[in-house]
Amino acid sequence: MGESDRMFEAFQSIARTGLHCSVHPYNQPLMDLLSREALAAGKPHNVRTFAGIYTADIVWRSAVAQLLELQRETGVRLHLLHSHAAGSLRLIRRAKRRGQCVTAAVDPKYYHLTKQDAERQGPRAAPAGYIVEDKDRMDEIWRSLNDGTIDLIDSDHAPHTLEDLERFTEDPWTGPFGSPQYEYLLSLVLTDVHEGKLPLETALTLLSENPARLIGRYPQKGAIQVGSDADLVLVDLDAEVHPRDEDTYTKSGWTPYVGRVLRGAPVLTMLRGTVIAKDRVVTGSPGYGRYLPGVPQEPVPARGRSYPGLDVRPRRDALVHF
C-alpha cells in the first residue's frame, strides 16, 4: 500500500469489466518503518528479525482496511490473498456482513510451518512459526476457514532455488524468499481433515468449487455434473505421505515439508477426462493444459446493493465417496 490514488483508479477501471481483482494486501511503507526502527534498536539483521516484522498483524491489517474502503467506494470485485492476520480476517468478516464484494484466500504454509521447521530448515521454512505460535491468529484462521470468511485455500507457490535462499539469508530485506507448495498442498489439507480441523466437504469447497466460482467457471470447473469438464481427483484418505526433496517435480527440487508425515494423498488425477497423474507419477503430455480466462460478472454498483458473495455451502454433487 502507499499509493491509494493509483489503487483507486485501478479499482474503478477493473470494476467496469466485471472481473475480480486479486491483491496482495501489504503495507510496505509501514514494513519499511518497522524495519528501520528494529535495526536501529540493535536487533540483528537476520531472517528471524525480518520474519517477525513481516508477519506483524498491523502490516497486513492496515492494508486490508484501506483496500476494503477503496472497494466500498468503487464496487470492484476484490479478492484478498494471504489472509492470515487475525485483524485482517475480522475486517473481512465485517465487510462481508455489510454486503461488500470481497473474497479472501489463505495459504497453508502460514498456519503449518513452525519455528521448529525454521530451526531445522532455516530459510527454506521462512517466515515459519510467528503465526502458528500465535493462538489468536490460529483460532481466527480456523474459524474463518470454517465459517466462510475465507473462501479459498491457495498456495502462494514460490519455487525459489536454494541458491536464491542463500541471497535471502544474506539480506532478508532484498533477497527472494518463499517456498514451493503445489505438490503437497492437497495432502496438507487432507491431514487437517484427518485431524478433525476441517470437514472434507468444506475442504473441497475451498480447494475446488470456490476457485471456479471466483473466475466464473462453475460448474464447468469445480463440480461433478453432466456437462462439466470431468476434472477428477481420486484420493486415499488413509495413505501416509512422506515428503522428500528427491520426489519433487518442481524445478526448485525441494519442499519445506520434508520429514513430515502427512495423511491423505491423491492417487489419480484427470483433466477433461484424461488421466494426467497416477500414484504420484505425472503421465500427462505437455501442452494439454489450457488457459481459461475469467468470465466477467455483473459489476456491483459502488455503495449500491449488497454483493451476494460466493455460495460457500458444501455441495455433495462435487464429492463422491467409495
Coordinates of N, CA, C and O in Angstrom, one line a residue, residues 69-217:
E69 N -12.0 -0.1 2.1 CA -12.6 1.2 1.9 C -12.6 1.6 0.4 O -13.6 2.1 -0.1
L70 N -11.5 1.3 -0.3 CA -11.5 1.6 -1.7 C -12.5 0.7 -2.5 O -13.1 1.2 -3.4
Q71 N -12.6 -0.5 -2.0 CA -13.6 -1.4 -2.7 C -15.0 -0.9 -2.4 O -15.9 -0.9 -3.3
R72 N -15.3 -0.4 -1.2 CA -16.6 0.1 -0.8 C -17.0 1.2 -1.7 O -18.2 1.4 -2.1
E73 N -16.1 2.0 -2.1 CA -16.4 3.2 -3.0 C -16.5 2.8 -4.5 O -17.3 3.4 -5.2
T74 N -15.7 1.9 -4.9 CA -15.7 1.6 -6.4 C -16.6 0.4 -6.8 O -16.9 0.3 -7.9
G75 N -16.9 -0.5 -5.8 CA -17.7 -1.7 -6.2 C -16.9 -2.8 -6.9 O -17.5 -3.7 -7.4
V76 N -15.6 -2.7 -6.9 CA -14.8 -3.7 -7.6 C -14.9 -5.1 -6.9 O -15.2 -5.1 -5.7
R77 N -14.8 -6.2 -7.6 CA -14.8 -7.5 -7.0 C -13.4 -7.8 -6.5 O -12.5 -8.2 -7.2
L78 N -13.3 -7.5 -5.2 CA -11.9 -7.5 -4.6 C -11.7 -8.9 -4.0 O -12.5 -9.5 -3.2
H79 N -10.5 -9.5 -4.4 CA -10.1 -10.8 -3.8 C -8.8 -10.6 -3.1 O -7.8 -10.1 -3.7
L80 N -8.7 -10.9 -1.8 CA -7.6 -10.6 -0.9 C -6.8 -11.9 -0.7 O -7.3 -12.9 -0.2
L81 N -5.5 -11.9 -1.1 CA -4.7 -13.0 -1.0 C -4.0 -13.1 0.4 O -4.0 -12.1 1.1
H82 N -3.5 -14.2 0.8 CA -2.6 -14.3 2.0 C -3.3 -13.8 3.3 O -2.7 -13.0 4.0
S83 N -4.6 -14.1 3.5 CA -5.3 -13.5 4.6 C -5.1 -14.3 5.9 O -6.0 -15.1 6.3
H84 N -4.0 -14.2 6.5 CA -3.6 -14.9 7.7 C -3.6 -14.1 9.0 O -3.4 -14.6 10.1
A85 N -3.6 -12.8 8.8 CA -3.6 -11.9 10.0 C -5.0 -11.9 10.7 O -6.0 -11.7 10.0
A86 N -5.0 -12.1 12.0 CA -6.3 -12.1 12.7 C -7.1 -10.8 12.5 O -8.3 -10.8 12.2
G87 N -6.4 -9.7 12.5 CA -7.1 -8.4 12.3 C -7.6 -8.3 10.9 O -8.7 -7.8 10.7
S88 N -6.9 -8.8 9.9 CA -7.4 -8.8 8.5 C -8.7 -9.6 8.4 O -9.7 -9.2 7.8
L89 N -8.7 -10.8 9.0 CA -9.9 -11.7 8.9 C -11.1 -11.1 9.6 O -12.2 -11.2 9.1
R90 N -10.9 -10.4 10.7 CA -12.1 -9.8 11.4 C -12.6 -8.6 10.5 O -13.9 -8.5 10.4
L91 N -11.8 -7.9 9.9 CA -12.2 -6.8 9.0 C -13.0 -7.4 7.8 O -14.0 -6.9 7.3
I92 N -12.4 -8.5 7.2 CA -13.1 -9.1 6.1 C -14.4 -9.7 6.4 O -15.4 -9.5 5.7
R93 N -14.5 -10.3 7.6 CA -15.8 -10.8 8.1 C -16.9 -9.7 8.2 O -18.0 -9.8 7.7
R94 N -16.5 -8.6 8.8 CA -17.4 -7.5 8.9 C -17.8 -6.9 7.5 O -19.0 -6.5 7.3
A95 N -16.8 -6.8 6.6 CA -17.2 -6.3 5.3 C -18.1 -7.2 4.6 O -19.1 -6.7 3.9
K96 N -18.0 -8.5 4.7 CA -18.9 -9.4 4.1 C -20.3 -9.3 4.7 O -21.3 -9.3 4.0
R97 N -20.4 -9.1 6.0 CA -21.7 -8.9 6.6 C -22.4 -7.6 6.1 O -23.6 -7.5 6.1
R98 N -21.6 -6.6 5.7 CA -22.1 -5.4 5.2 C -22.5 -5.6 3.7 O -23.1 -4.7 3.1
G99 N -22.2 -6.7 3.1 CA -22.6 -7.0 1.8 C -21.5 -6.5 0.8 O -21.8 -6.5 -0.4
Q100 N -20.3 -6.3 1.2 CA -19.3 -5.8 0.3 C -18.8 -7.0 -0.6 O -18.8 -8.2 -0.2
C101 N -18.4 -6.6 -1.8 CA -17.9 -7.6 -2.8 C -16.5 -8.0 -2.5 O -15.5 -7.5 -3.2
V102 N -16.2 -8.8 -1.6 CA -14.9 -9.2 -1.2 C -14.8 -10.7 -0.9 O -15.7 -11.3 -0.3
T103 N -13.8 -11.3 -1.4 CA -13.4 -12.7 -1.1 C -12.0 -12.8 -0.6 O -11.2 -11.8 -0.8
A104 N -11.7 -13.9 0.0 CA -10.3 -14.0 0.7 C -9.8 -15.4 0.5 O -10.5 -16.4 0.4
A105 N -8.5 -15.5 0.6 CA -7.8 -16.8 0.5 C -6.7 -16.8 1.5 O -6.2 -15.8 2.0
V106 N -6.2 -18.0 1.9 CA -5.1 -18.2 2.8 C -4.3 -19.3 2.3 O -4.7 -20.2 1.6
D107 N -3.0 -19.3 2.6 CA -2.0 -20.3 2.2 C -1.7 -21.2 3.4 O -1.3 -20.7 4.4
P108 N -1.7 -22.5 3.2 CA -1.5 -23.4 4.3 C -0.1 -23.2 4.9 O 0.1 -23.5 6.1
K109 N 0.9 -22.8 4.2 CA 2.2 -22.7 4.8 C 2.3 -21.7 6.0 O 3.0 -21.9 6.9
Y110 N 1.4 -20.7 6.0 CA 1.4 -19.8 7.1 C 0.9 -20.4 8.4 O 1.3 -20.0 9.5
Y111 N 0.0 -21.4 8.3 CA -0.5 -22.0 9.5 C -0.1 -23.5 9.7 O -0.6 -24.2 10.5
H112 N 1.0 -23.9 8.9 CA 1.5 -25.2 9.1 C 3.0 -25.2 9.4 O 3.5 -26.0 10.2
L113 N 3.8 -24.2 8.9 CA 5.2 -24.2 9.2 C 5.5 -23.6 10.5 O 4.9 -22.6 10.9
T114 N 6.3 -24.3 11.3 CA 6.5 -23.9 12.7 C 7.9 -23.4 12.9 O 8.8 -23.4 12.0
K115 N 8.2 -22.9 14.1 CA 9.5 -22.4 14.5 C 10.5 -23.6 14.4 O 11.7 -23.4 14.1
Q116 N 10.0 -24.8 14.8 CA 10.8 -26.0 14.7 C 11.3 -26.2 13.2 O 12.4 -26.6 13.0
D117 N 10.4 -26.0 12.3 CA 10.7 -26.1 10.9 C 11.8 -25.1 10.5 O 12.7 -25.4 9.8
A118 N 11.7 -23.9 11.0 CA 12.6 -22.8 10.7 C 14.0 -23.2 11.3 O 15.0 -23.0 10.7
E119 N 14.0 -23.7 12.6 CA 15.3 -24.1 13.2 C 15.9 -25.2 12.5 O 17.2 -25.3 12.4
R120 N 15.1 -26.1 11.9 CA 15.6 -27.3 11.2 C 16.0 -27.0 9.8 O 17.0 -27.5 9.3
Q121 N 15.3 -26.1 9.1 CA 15.5 -25.9 7.7 C 16.0 -24.5 7.3 O 16.3 -24.2 6.2
G122 N 16.0 -23.6 8.3 CA 16.5 -22.2 8.0 C 15.5 -21.5 7.1 O 14.3 -21.6 7.2
P123 N 16.1 -20.8 6.1 CA 15.3 -20.0 5.1 C 14.3 -20.8 4.3 O 13.4 -20.2 3.8
R124 N 14.5 -22.1 4.2 CA 13.5 -22.9 3.5 C 12.1 -22.9 4.1 O 11.1 -23.1 3.4
A125 N 12.0 -22.6 5.4 CA 10.7 -22.6 6.1 C 10.3 -21.1 6.4 O 9.3 -21.0 7.2
A126 N 11.0 -20.1 6.0 CA 10.6 -18.8 6.3 C 9.3 -18.4 5.8 O 8.9 -18.8 4.7
P127 N 8.5 -17.6 6.5 CA 8.7 -17.0 7.8 C 8.0 -17.8 8.9 O 7.1 -17.3 9.6
A128 N 8.4 -19.0 9.1 CA 7.7 -20.0 9.9 C 7.6 -19.6 11.4 O 8.5 -18.9 11.9
G129 N 6.5 -20.0 12.0 CA 6.4 -20.0 13.4 C 5.7 -18.8 14.0 O 5.0 -19.0 15.0
Y130 N 5.8 -17.7 13.4 CA 5.3 -16.5 14.1 C 3.8 -16.5 14.0 O 3.1 -15.7 14.8
I131 N 3.2 -17.2 13.1 CA 1.7 -17.3 13.1 C 1.3 -18.6 13.9 O 0.3 -18.5 14.7
V132 N 1.9 -19.7 13.7 CA 1.5 -20.9 14.3 C 1.5 -20.8 15.8 O 0.7 -21.4 16.5
E133 N 2.5 -20.1 16.4 CA 2.6 -19.9 17.8 C 1.8 -18.8 18.4 O 1.9 -18.5 19.6
D134 N 1.0 -18.1 17.5 CA 0.1 -17.0 18.0 C -1.3 -17.6 18.0 O -1.9 -17.8 17.0
K135 N -1.8 -17.9 19.2 CA -3.0 -18.6 19.4 C -4.2 -17.8 18.8 O -5.1 -18.4 18.2
D136 N -4.2 -16.5 19.0 CA -5.3 -15.7 18.4 C -5.3 -15.8 16.9 O -6.4 -15.9 16.4
R137 N -4.2 -15.8 16.3 CA -4.2 -15.9 14.8 C -4.7 -17.3 14.4 O -5.5 -17.4 13.5
M138 N -4.2 -18.3 15.0 CA -4.6 -19.7 14.7 C -6.1 -19.9 14.9 O -6.7 -20.5 14.0
D139 N -6.6 -19.4 16.0 CA -8.0 -19.5 16.2 C -8.8 -18.8 15.2 O -9.8 -19.3 14.7
E140 N -8.4 -17.6 14.8 CA -9.1 -16.9 13.8 C -9.0 -17.5 12.4 O -10.0 -17.5 11.6
I141 N -7.9 -18.1 12.1 CA -7.7 -18.7 10.8 C -8.7 -19.9 10.7 O -9.4 -20.1 9.7
W142 N -8.7 -20.8 11.7 CA -9.6 -22.0 11.7 C -11.0 -21.5 11.7 O -11.9 -22.2 11.0
R143 N -11.4 -20.5 12.5 CA -12.7 -20.0 12.5 C -13.1 -19.6 11.1 O -14.2 -19.9 10.6
S144 N -12.2 -18.8 10.4 CA -12.5 -18.2 9.1 C -12.6 -19.3 8.0 O -13.4 -19.2 7.1
L145 N -11.8 -20.3 8.1 CA -11.9 -21.4 7.2 C -13.2 -22.2 7.3 O -13.7 -22.6 6.2
N146 N -13.8 -22.2 8.4 CA -15.0 -23.0 8.7 C -16.2 -22.2 8.6 O -17.3 -22.8 8.4
D147 N -16.2 -20.8 8.7 CA -17.4 -20.1 8.7 C -17.6 -19.3 7.4 O -18.6 -18.5 7.3
G148 N -16.7 -19.5 6.4 CA -16.9 -18.8 5.1 C -16.2 -17.4 5.0 O -16.3 -16.8 3.9
T149 N -15.6 -17.0 6.0 CA -14.8 -15.7 5.9 C -13.7 -15.9 4.9 O -13.5 -15.0 4.0
I150 N -13.0 -17.0 4.9 CA -12.0 -17.4 3.9 C -12.7 -18.2 2.9 O -13.4 -19.2 3.2
D151 N -12.6 -17.8 1.6 CA -13.3 -18.5 0.5 C -12.5 -19.6 -0.2 O -13.0 -20.5 -0.8
L152 N -11.2 -19.4 -0.2 CA -10.3 -20.3 -1.0 C -9.1 -20.6 -0.1 O -8.6 -19.8 0.7
I153 N -8.5 -21.8 -0.4 CA -7.2 -22.2 0.0 C -6.3 -22.1 -1.2 O -6.6 -22.8 -2.2
D154 N -5.3 -21.2 -1.2 CA -4.4 -21.2 -2.3 C -3.0 -21.6 -1.8 O -2.8 -22.1 -0.7
S155 N -2.0 -21.4 -2.7 CA -0.7 -21.9 -2.3 C 0.4 -20.9 -2.1 O 1.3 -21.1 -1.3
D156 N 0.3 -19.8 -2.8 CA 1.5 -18.8 -2.8 C 2.7 -19.6 -3.2 O 3.8 -19.4 -2.6
H157 N 2.6 -20.5 -4.2 CA 3.7 -21.3 -4.7 C 4.9 -20.4 -5.1 O 4.7 -19.6 -6.0
A158 N 6.0 -20.5 -4.5 CA 7.2 -19.7 -4.8 C 8.4 -20.6 -5.0 O 9.1 -20.8 -4.0
P159 N 8.6 -21.1 -6.1 CA 9.6 -22.2 -6.3 C 11.0 -21.6 -6.5 O 11.7 -21.8 -7.5
H160 N 11.5 -20.9 -5.5 CA 12.9 -20.4 -5.5 C 13.9 -21.5 -5.4 O 13.6 -22.5 -4.7
T161 N 15.0 -21.3 -5.9 CA 16.1 -22.3 -5.8 C 16.8 -22.1 -4.5 O 16.6 -21.1 -3.8
L162 N 17.5 -23.1 -4.0 CA 18.3 -23.0 -2.8 C 19.3 -21.9 -2.9 O 19.7 -21.3 -1.9
E163 N 19.8 -21.6 -4.1 CA 20.7 -20.5 -4.3 C 20.0 -19.2 -4.1 O 20.6 -18.3 -3.5
D164 N 18.8 -19.1 -4.5 CA 18.0 -17.9 -4.2 C 17.9 -17.7 -2.7 O 18.0 -16.5 -2.2
L165 N 17.7 -18.7 -1.9 CA 17.5 -18.6 -0.5 C 18.9 -18.2 0.2 O 18.8 -17.6 1.3
E166 N 20.0 -18.5 -0.4 CA 21.2 -18.0 0.2 C 21.3 -16.5 0.1 O 21.8 -15.9 1.1
R167 N 20.8 -15.9 -1.0 CA 20.7 -14.5 -1.1 C 19.8 -13.9 0.0 O 20.0 -12.8 0.6
F168 N 18.7 -14.6 0.2 CA 17.7 -14.2 1.3 C 18.4 -14.2 2.6 O 18.2 -13.4 3.5
T169 N 19.2 -15.3 2.9 CA 19.8 -15.4 4.2 C 20.8 -14.2 4.4 O 20.9 -13.7 5.5
E170 N 21.5 -13.9 3.3 CA 22.5 -12.8 3.4 C 21.8 -11.4 3.7 O 22.3 -10.6 4.5
D171 N 20.7 -11.2 3.0 CA 19.9 -10.0 3.3 C 18.4 -10.2 3.1 O 17.9 -10.2 1.9
P172 N 17.7 -10.6 4.1 CA 16.2 -10.9 4.0 C 15.4 -9.8 3.4 O 14.3 -10.0 2.9
W173 N 15.9 -8.5 3.5 CA 15.1 -7.4 3.0 C 15.2 -7.2 1.5 O 14.4 -6.5 0.9
T174 N 16.1 -7.8 0.9 CA 16.3 -7.7 -0.6 C 16.3 -9.1 -1.3 O 16.0 -9.1 -2.5
G175 N 16.7 -10.1 -0.6 CA 16.7 -11.4 -1.2 C 15.4 -12.1 -1.4 O 14.4 -11.8 -0.6
P176 N 15.2 -12.9 -2.4 CA 13.9 -13.6 -2.6 C 13.6 -14.7 -1.6 O 14.6 -15.3 -1.1
F177 N 12.4 -14.8 -1.2 CA 12.1 -15.9 -0.3 C 10.7 -16.4 -0.6 O 9.9 -15.8 -1.3
G178 N 10.3 -17.6 0.0 CA 9.1 -18.3 -0.3 C 9.4 -19.7 -0.6 O 10.6 -20.1 -0.7
S179 N 8.4 -20.6 -0.8 CA 8.7 -22.0 -0.9 C 7.7 -22.6 -1.9 O 6.6 -22.2 -2.1
P180 N 8.2 -23.7 -2.5 CA 7.3 -24.5 -3.4 C 6.2 -25.2 -2.6 O 6.5 -25.8 -1.6
Q181 N 5.0 -25.1 -3.1 CA 3.8 -25.5 -2.3 C 2.9 -26.5 -3.0 O 2.1 -27.3 -2.4
Y182 N 2.9 -26.5 -4.3 CA 1.9 -27.2 -5.1 C 1.8 -28.7 -4.8 O 0.8 -29.3 -4.6
E183 N 3.0 -29.4 -4.7 CA 3.0 -30.8 -4.7 C 2.4 -31.4 -3.4 O 1.8 -32.5 -3.5
Y184 N 2.4 -30.8 -2.3 CA 1.9 -31.4 -1.1 C 0.7 -30.6 -0.5 O 0.3 -30.9 0.6
L185 N 0.2 -29.7 -1.3 CA -0.9 -28.8 -0.8 C -2.1 -29.7 -0.4 O -2.7 -29.5 0.6
L186 N -2.5 -30.6 -1.3 CA -3.7 -31.4 -1.1 C -3.5 -32.3 0.1 O -4.4 -32.5 1.0
S187 N -2.3 -32.9 0.3 CA -2.0 -33.8 1.4 C -2.0 -33.0 2.7 O -2.5 -33.5 3.8
L188 N -1.6 -31.7 2.7 CA -1.6 -30.9 3.9 C -3.1 -30.7 4.3 O -3.4 -30.8 5.5
V189 N -3.9 -30.3 3.4 CA -5.3 -30.1 3.7 C -6.0 -31.4 4.1 O -6.8 -31.3 5.1
L190 N -5.7 -32.5 3.5 CA -6.3 -33.7 3.9 C -5.9 -34.2 5.3 O -6.6 -34.8 6.0
T191 N -4.7 -33.8 5.7 CA -4.2 -34.0 7.0 C -5.0 -33.2 8.0 O -5.4 -33.7 9.1
D192 N -5.4 -32.0 7.7 CA -6.2 -31.2 8.5 C -7.6 -31.9 8.6 O -8.2 -31.9 9.7
V193 N -8.1 -32.4 7.5 CA -9.4 -33.2 7.6 C -9.3 -34.4 8.5 O -10.1 -34.6 9.3
H194 N -8.2 -35.1 8.4 CA -7.9 -36.3 9.2 C -7.9 -35.9 10.7 O -8.4 -36.7 11.5
E195 N -7.4 -34.8 11.0 CA -7.2 -34.3 12.4 C -8.5 -33.7 12.9 O -8.5 -33.2 14.1
G196 N -9.5 -33.6 12.1 CA -10.8 -33.0 12.5 C -10.9 -31.5 12.5 O -11.8 -30.9 13.1
K197 N -9.9 -30.8 11.9 CA -9.9 -29.4 11.9 C -10.8 -28.8 10.8 O -11.2 -27.6 10.9
L198 N -11.1 -29.6 9.8 CA -11.8 -29.1 8.6 C -12.7 -30.3 8.1 O -12.1 -31.4 7.8
P199 N -14.0 -30.1 7.9 CA -14.8 -31.1 7.2 C -14.3 -31.4 5.8 O -13.9 -30.4 5.1
L200 N -14.4 -32.6 5.3 CA -14.0 -32.9 3.9 C -14.7 -32.1 2.9 O -14.1 -31.5 2.0
E201 N -16.0 -31.9 3.1 CA -16.8 -31.1 2.2 C -16.4 -29.7 2.1 O -16.3 -29.1 1.1
T202 N -16.0 -29.1 3.3 CA -15.5 -27.7 3.3 C -14.2 -27.6 2.6 O -13.9 -26.7 1.9
A203 N -13.3 -28.6 2.8 CA -12.0 -28.6 2.2 C -12.2 -28.6 0.6 O -11.5 -27.9 -0.1
L204 N -13.1 -29.4 0.2 CA -13.4 -29.5 -1.3 C -13.9 -28.1 -1.8 O -13.5 -27.6 -2.9
T205 N -14.8 -27.5 -1.1 CA -15.3 -26.2 -1.5 C -14.2 -25.2 -1.6 O -14.1 -24.4 -2.5
L206 N -13.3 -25.2 -0.6 CA -12.2 -24.2 -0.5 C -11.2 -24.4 -1.6 O -10.6 -23.5 -2.1
L207 N -10.9 -25.7 -2.0 CA -9.9 -26.0 -2.9 C -10.4 -26.0 -4.4 O -9.6 -25.8 -5.3
S208 N -11.6 -26.3 -4.6 CA -12.1 -26.6 -6.0 C -13.3 -25.7 -6.4 O -13.2 -25.0 -7.4
E209 N -14.4 -25.9 -5.6 CA -15.6 -25.2 -6.1 C -15.5 -23.7 -6.1 O -15.8 -23.0 -7.1
N210 N -15.0 -23.1 -5.0 CA -15.0 -21.7 -4.9 C -14.0 -21.0 -5.8 O -14.2 -19.9 -6.4
P211 N -12.8 -21.6 -6.1 CA -11.9 -21.0 -7.1 C -12.6 -21.0 -8.5 O -12.5 -20.0 -9.2
A212 N -13.4 -22.0 -8.8 CA -14.1 -22.0 -10.1 C -15.2 -20.9 -10.1 O -15.4 -20.2 -11.1
R213 N -15.9 -20.7 -8.9 CA -16.9 -19.7 -8.9 C -16.3 -18.3 -9.0 O -16.8 -17.4 -9.6
L214 N -15.1 -18.1 -8.4 CA -14.4 -16.8 -8.4 C -14.2 -16.3 -9.8 O -14.3 -15.2 -10.1
I215 N -13.7 -17.3 -10.7 CA -13.4 -16.9 -12.0 C -14.6 -17.1 -13.0 O -14.4 -16.9 -14.2
G216 N -15.7 -17.4 -12.4 CA -16.9 -17.5 -13.3 C -17.0 -18.8 -14.1 O -17.7 -18.8 -15.1
R217 N -16.2 -19.8 -13.7 CA -16.2 -21.1 -14.5 C -17.0 -22.2 -13.8 O -16.8 -23.4 -14.3

